Short mmCIF file of C-alpha atoms in Angstrom, two decimals:
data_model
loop_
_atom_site.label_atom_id
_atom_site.label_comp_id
_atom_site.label_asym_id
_atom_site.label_seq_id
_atom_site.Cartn_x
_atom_site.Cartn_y
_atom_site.Cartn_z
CA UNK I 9 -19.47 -14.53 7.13
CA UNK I 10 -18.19 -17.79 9.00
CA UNK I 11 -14.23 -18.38 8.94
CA UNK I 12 -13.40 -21.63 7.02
CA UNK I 13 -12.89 -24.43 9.85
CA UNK I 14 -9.59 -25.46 10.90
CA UNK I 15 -9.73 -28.50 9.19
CA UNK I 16 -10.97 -26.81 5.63
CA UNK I 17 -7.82 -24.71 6.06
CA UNK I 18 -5.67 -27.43 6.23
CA UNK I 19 -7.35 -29.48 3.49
CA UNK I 20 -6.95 -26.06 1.44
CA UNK I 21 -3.40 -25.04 2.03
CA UNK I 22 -1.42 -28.38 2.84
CA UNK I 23 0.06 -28.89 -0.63
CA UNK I 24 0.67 -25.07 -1.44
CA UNK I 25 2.44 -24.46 2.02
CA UNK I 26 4.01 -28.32 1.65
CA UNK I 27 5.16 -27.08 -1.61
CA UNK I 28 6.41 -23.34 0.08
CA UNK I 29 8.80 -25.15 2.55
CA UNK I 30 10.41 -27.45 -0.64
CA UNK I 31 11.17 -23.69 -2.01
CA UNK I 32 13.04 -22.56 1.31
CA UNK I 33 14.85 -25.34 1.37
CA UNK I 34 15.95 -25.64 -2.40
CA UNK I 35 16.84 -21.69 -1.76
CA UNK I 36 18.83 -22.23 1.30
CA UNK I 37 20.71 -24.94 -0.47
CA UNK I 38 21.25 -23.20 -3.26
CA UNK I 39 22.75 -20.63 -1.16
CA UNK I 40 25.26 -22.37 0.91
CA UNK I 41 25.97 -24.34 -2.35
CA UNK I 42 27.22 -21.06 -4.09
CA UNK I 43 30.71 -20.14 -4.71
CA UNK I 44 31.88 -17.53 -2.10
CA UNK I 45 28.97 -18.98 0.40
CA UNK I 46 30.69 -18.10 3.65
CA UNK I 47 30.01 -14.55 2.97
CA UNK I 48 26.09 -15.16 2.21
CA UNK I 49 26.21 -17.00 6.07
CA UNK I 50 27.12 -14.16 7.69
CA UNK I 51 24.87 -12.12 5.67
CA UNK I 52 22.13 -10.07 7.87
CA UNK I 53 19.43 -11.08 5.14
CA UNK I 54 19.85 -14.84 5.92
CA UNK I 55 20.22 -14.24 9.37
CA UNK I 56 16.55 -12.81 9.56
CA UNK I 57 15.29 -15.62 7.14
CA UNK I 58 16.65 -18.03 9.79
CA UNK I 59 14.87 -16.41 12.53
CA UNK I 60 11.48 -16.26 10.88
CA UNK I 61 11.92 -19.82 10.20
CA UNK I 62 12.04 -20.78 13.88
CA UNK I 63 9.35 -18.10 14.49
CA UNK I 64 7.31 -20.29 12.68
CA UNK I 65 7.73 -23.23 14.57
CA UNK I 66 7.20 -21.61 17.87
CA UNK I 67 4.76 -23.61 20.31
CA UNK I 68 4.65 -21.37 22.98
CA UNK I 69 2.64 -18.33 20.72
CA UNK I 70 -0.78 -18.72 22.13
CA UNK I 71 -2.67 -16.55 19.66
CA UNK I 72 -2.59 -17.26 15.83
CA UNK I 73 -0.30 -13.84 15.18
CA UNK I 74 2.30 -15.91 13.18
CA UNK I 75 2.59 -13.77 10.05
CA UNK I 76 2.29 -10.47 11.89
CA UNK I 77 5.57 -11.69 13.88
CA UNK I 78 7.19 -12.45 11.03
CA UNK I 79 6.20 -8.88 9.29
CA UNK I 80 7.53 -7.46 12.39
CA UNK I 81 10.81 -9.32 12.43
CA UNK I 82 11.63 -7.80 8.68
CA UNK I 83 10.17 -4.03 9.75
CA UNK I 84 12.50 -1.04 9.90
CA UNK I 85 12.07 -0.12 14.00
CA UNK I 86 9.43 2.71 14.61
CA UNK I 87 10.76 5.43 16.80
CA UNK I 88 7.70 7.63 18.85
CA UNK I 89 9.53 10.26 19.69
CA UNK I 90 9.89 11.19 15.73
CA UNK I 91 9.93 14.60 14.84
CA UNK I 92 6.84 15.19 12.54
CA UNK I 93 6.89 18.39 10.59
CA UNK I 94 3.48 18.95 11.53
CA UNK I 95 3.62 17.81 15.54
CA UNK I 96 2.36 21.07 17.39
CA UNK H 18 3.75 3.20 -13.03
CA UNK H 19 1.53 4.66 -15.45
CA UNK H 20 0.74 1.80 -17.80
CA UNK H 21 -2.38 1.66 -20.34
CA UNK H 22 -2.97 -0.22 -22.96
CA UNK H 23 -5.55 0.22 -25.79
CA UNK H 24 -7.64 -2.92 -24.57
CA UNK H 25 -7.32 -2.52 -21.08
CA UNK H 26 -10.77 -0.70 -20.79
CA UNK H 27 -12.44 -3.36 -22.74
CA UNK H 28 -10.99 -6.29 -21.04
CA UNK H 29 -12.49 -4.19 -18.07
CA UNK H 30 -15.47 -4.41 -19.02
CA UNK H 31 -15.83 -8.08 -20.03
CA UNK H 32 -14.62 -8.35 -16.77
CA UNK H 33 -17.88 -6.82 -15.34
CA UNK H 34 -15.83 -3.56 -14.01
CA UNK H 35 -18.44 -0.63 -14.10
CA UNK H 36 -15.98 1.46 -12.37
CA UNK H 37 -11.89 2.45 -11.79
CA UNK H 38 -10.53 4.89 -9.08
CA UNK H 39 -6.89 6.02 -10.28
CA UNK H 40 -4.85 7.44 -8.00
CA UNK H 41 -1.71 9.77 -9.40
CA UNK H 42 0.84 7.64 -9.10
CA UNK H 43 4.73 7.63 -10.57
CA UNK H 44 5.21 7.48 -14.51
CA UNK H 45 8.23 5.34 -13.74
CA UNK H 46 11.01 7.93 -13.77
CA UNK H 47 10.85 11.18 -12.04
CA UNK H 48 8.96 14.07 -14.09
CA UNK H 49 11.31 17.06 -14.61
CA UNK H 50 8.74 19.93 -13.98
CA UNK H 51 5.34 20.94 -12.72
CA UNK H 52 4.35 21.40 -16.33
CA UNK H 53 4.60 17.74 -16.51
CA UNK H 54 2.21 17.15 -13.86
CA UNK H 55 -0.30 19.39 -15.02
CA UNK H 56 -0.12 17.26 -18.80
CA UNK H 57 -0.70 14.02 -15.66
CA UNK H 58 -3.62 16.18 -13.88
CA UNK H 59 -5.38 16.67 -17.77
CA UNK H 60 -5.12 12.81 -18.80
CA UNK H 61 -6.52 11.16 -15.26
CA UNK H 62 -9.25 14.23 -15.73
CA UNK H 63 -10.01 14.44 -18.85
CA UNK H 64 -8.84 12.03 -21.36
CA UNK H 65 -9.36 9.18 -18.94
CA UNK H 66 -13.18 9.65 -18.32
CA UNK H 67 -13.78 9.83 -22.25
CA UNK H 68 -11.74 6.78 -23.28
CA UNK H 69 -13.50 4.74 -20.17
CA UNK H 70 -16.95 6.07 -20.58
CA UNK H 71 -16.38 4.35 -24.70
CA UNK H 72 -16.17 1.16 -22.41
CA UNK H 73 -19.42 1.70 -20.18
CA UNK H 74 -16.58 2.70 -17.39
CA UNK H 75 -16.75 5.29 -14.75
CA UNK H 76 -13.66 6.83 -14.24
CA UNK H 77 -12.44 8.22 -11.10
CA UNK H 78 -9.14 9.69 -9.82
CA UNK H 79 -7.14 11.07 -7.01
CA UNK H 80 -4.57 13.77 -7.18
CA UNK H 81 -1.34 14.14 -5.45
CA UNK H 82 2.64 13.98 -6.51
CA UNK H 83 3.41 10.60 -5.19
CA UNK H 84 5.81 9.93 -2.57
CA UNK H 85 8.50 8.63 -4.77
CA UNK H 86 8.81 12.36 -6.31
CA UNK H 87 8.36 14.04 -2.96
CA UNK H 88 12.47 13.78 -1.98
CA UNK H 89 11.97 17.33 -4.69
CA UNK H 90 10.48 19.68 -2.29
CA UNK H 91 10.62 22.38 -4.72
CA UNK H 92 8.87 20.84 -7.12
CA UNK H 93 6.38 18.86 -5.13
CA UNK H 94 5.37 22.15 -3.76
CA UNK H 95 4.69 23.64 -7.41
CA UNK H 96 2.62 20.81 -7.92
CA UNK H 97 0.53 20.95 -4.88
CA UNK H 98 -0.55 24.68 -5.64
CA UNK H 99 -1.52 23.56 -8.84
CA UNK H 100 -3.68 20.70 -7.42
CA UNK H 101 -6.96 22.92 -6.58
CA UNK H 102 -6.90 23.88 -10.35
CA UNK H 103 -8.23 20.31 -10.93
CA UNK H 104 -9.96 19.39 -7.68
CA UNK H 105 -13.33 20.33 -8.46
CA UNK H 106 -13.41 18.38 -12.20
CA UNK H 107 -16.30 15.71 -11.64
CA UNK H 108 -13.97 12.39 -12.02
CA UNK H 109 -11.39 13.74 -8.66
CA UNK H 110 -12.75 12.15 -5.53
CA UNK H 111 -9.86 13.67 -3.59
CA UNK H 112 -6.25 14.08 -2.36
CA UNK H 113 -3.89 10.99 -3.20
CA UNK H 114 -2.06 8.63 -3.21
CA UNK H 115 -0.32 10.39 -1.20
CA UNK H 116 2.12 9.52 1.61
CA UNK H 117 5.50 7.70 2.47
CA UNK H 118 8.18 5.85 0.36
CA UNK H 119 11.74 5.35 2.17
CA UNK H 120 10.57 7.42 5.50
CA UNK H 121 12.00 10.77 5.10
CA UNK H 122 11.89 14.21 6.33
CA UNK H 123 11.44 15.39 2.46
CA UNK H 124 8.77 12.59 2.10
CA UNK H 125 7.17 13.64 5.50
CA UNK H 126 7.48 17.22 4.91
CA UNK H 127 5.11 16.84 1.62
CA UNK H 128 3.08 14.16 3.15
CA UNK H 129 1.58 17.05 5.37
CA UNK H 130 1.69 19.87 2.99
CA UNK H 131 -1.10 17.46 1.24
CA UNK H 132 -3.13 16.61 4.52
CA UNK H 133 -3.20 20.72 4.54
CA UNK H 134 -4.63 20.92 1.43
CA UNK H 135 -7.14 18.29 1.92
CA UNK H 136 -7.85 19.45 5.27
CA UNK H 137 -8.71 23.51 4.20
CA UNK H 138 -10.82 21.50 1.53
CA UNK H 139 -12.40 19.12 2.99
CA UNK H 140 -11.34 16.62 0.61
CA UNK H 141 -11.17 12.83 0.97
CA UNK H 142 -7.48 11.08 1.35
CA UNK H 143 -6.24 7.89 -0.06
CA UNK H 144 -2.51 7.32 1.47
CA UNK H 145 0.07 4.64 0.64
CA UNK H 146 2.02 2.83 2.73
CA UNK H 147 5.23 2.19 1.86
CA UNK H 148 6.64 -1.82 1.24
CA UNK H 149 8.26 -4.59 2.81
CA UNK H 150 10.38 -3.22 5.48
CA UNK H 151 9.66 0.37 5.14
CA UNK H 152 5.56 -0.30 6.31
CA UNK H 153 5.83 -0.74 10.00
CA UNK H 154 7.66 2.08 10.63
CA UNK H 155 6.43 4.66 7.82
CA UNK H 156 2.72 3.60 8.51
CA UNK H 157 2.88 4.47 12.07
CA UNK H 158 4.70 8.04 10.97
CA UNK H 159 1.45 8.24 8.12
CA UNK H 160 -0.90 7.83 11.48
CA UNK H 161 1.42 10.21 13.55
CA UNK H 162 1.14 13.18 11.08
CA UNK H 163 -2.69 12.38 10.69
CA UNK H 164 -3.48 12.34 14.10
CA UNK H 165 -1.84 16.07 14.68
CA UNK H 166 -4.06 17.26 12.05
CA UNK H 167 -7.88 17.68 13.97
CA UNK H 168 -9.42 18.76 11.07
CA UNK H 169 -9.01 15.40 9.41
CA UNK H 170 -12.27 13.07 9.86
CA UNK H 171 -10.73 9.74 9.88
CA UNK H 172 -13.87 8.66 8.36
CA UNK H 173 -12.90 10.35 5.10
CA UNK H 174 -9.71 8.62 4.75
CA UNK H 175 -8.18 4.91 3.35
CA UNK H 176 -4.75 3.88 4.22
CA UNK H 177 -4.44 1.49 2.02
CA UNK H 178 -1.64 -1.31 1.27
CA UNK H 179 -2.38 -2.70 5.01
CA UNK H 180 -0.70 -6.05 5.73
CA UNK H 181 -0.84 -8.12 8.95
CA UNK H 182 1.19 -6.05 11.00
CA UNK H 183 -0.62 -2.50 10.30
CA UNK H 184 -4.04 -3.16 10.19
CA UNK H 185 -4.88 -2.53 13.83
CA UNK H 186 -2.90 0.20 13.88
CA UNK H 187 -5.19 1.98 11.32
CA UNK H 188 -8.62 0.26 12.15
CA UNK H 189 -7.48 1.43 15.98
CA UNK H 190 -7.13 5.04 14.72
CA UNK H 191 -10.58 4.80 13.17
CA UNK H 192 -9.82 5.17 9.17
CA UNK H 193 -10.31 3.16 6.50
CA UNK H 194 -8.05 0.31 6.15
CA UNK H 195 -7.18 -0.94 2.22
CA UNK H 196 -5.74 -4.35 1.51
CA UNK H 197 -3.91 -4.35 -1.53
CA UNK H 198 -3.20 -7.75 -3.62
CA UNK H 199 -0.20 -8.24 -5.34
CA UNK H 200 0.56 -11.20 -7.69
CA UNK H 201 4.16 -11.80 -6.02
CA UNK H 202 6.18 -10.65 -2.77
CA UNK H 203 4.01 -8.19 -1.04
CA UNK H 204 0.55 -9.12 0.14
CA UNK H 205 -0.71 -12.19 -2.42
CA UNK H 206 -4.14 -13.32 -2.67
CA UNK H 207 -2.77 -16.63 -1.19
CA UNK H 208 -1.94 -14.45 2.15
CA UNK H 209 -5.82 -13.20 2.20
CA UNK H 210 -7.40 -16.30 2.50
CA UNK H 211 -7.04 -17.47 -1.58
CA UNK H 212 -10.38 -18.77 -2.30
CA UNK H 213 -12.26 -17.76 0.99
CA UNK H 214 -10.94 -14.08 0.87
CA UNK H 215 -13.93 -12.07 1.70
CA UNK H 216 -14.50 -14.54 4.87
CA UNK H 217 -10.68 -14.16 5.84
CA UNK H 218 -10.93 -10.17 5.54
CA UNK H 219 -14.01 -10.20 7.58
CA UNK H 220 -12.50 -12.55 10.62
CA UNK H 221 -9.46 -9.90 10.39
CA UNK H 222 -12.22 -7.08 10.62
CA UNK H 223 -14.00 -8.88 13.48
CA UNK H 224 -10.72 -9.89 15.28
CA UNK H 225 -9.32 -6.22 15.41
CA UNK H 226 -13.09 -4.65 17.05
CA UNK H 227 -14.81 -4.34 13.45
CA UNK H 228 -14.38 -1.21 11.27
CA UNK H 229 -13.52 -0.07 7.68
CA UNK H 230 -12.12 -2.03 5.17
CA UNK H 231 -11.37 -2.65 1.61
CA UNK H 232 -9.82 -5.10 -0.49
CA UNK H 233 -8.24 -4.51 -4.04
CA UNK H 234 -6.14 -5.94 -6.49
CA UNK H 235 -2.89 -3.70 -7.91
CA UNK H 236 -3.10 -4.97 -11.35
CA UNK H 237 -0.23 -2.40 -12.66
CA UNK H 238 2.69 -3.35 -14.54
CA UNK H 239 5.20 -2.65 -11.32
CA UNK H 240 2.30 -3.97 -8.78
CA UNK H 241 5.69 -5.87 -7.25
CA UNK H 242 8.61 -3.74 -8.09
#
């Protein structure tokens, strides 16, 4: 099974993602329009949607591994050295 | 989140379904005894196969306490000693879903008193990941606690609810990797490749050195709670 090209993908997905960026926006506006909105700035949870954002717009990732940054970015941090009831 | 209505089976099978694999899953609050469970264990093998088979349906099912119980040791291990009772009914393909929820030591603790069971049995495994920011971290404990069981064939098990970030991590490890589609804020259809899913899935299979994989839909009622 071939990939779609490039170009397919973009014809495909320009107005949904177009329309995905409006939403971030309106949502970050809506936030720092709230009453009380200092304390949502300093909030962690805003914090990490500000880093995905410029995650996104990265140049210098070479390899297409955008959305497995981003998944990364929101994971809990996996230790090795766990203790696993069943490590022998 | 056990969920059925009365037309579900026939809107099944206008759909062109000829089969469902249920795993034991949560009943949306947390069941007070292992009595309960064995009432659970009776309806996915007995009054499920009959209602489906009315519908042209095969029924299958996997059997497990889910994760989201496990934090009761006590009771999860009543449960699992009940579990062989059941294990040789002709609808159980195996042990599951069982595995992680929040990441902890009760969770993990049960997590491997199943992969025993299913290991002295030889039984297949279907194991859940847990969601959003839970997966990195309690997928790579799921593949930790499989790999210090040998007697495990990774052949003979899915670890399923694979996003971007986990999928080589299980394909790597040699088991089957599941991709689970939810309508809303876990892993949407949009995020497999929408219309040109299978061909997305396949690129992800190639990209990561081939291997096993499977896509399905979680049409339950709490698919995004």
């Amino acid at each position: 099974m071939t990939p779609l090209t490039a170009k397919t993908a973009l014809d495909r997905s320009y107005l949904e993602t177009r329309c995905k960026l409006i939403e971030i926006a309106a949502n970050l506006d809506r936030i720092e329009r709230g009453a009380e909105a200092g304390a949502a700035v300093s909030d962690p949870r805003l914090k990490l949607i500000r880093e995905g954002l410029a995650l996104l717009n990265r140049t210098d990732i070479s390899t297409a591994d955008r959305a497995e940054r981003v998944q990364k970015l929101f994971s809990q941090e996996y230790e090795q050295t766990w203790s696993a009831p069943n490590a022998k | 989140m056990i969920s059925r209505l009365t037309d579900d089976y026939e809107r099944l099978a206008h759909a062109g379904c000829v089969a469902v694999s249920e795993p034991a899953f949560w009943a949306g609050f947390d069941r007070g005894s292992a009595l309960s469970f064995r009432d659970y264990f009776r309806q996915l093998t007995e009054v499920e196969p009959k209602r489906a088979a009315q519908y042209g349906i095969q029924h299958f099912c996997w059997l497990c306490i889910n994760a989201k119980e496990a934090e009761n040791v006590a009771l999860s291990r009543e449960v699992i000693a009940m579990i062989p009772e059941f294990l040789d009914k002709p609808n159980v393909l195996g042990i599951g879903e069982i595995g992680l929820n929040k990441n902890t030591k009760n969770e993990a603790t049960i997590f491997c008193e199943h992969l025993e069971l299913a290991a002295s049995r030889d039984e297949l495994i279907l194991i859940h990941t847990p969601h959003l920011d839970d997966k990195y971290k309690g997928t790579r404990m799921i593949l930790d606690m499989l790999r210090n069981e040998s007697r495990i064939k990774p052949e003979r098990v899915l670890v399923d609810h694979a996003e971007e970030h986990t999928i080589k991590h299980i394909l790597d490890a040699g088991y089957w990797c599941g991709m689970t589609l939810y309508p809303i804020t876990k892993c949407t259809p949009q995020r497999s490749g929408g219309h040109d899913r299978a061909a997305w899935h396949a690129a992800h299979l190639r990209e990561f050195g081939g291997g096993l994989g499977a896509v399905e839909p979680d049409g339950g009622a709490g698919a995004d709670a």
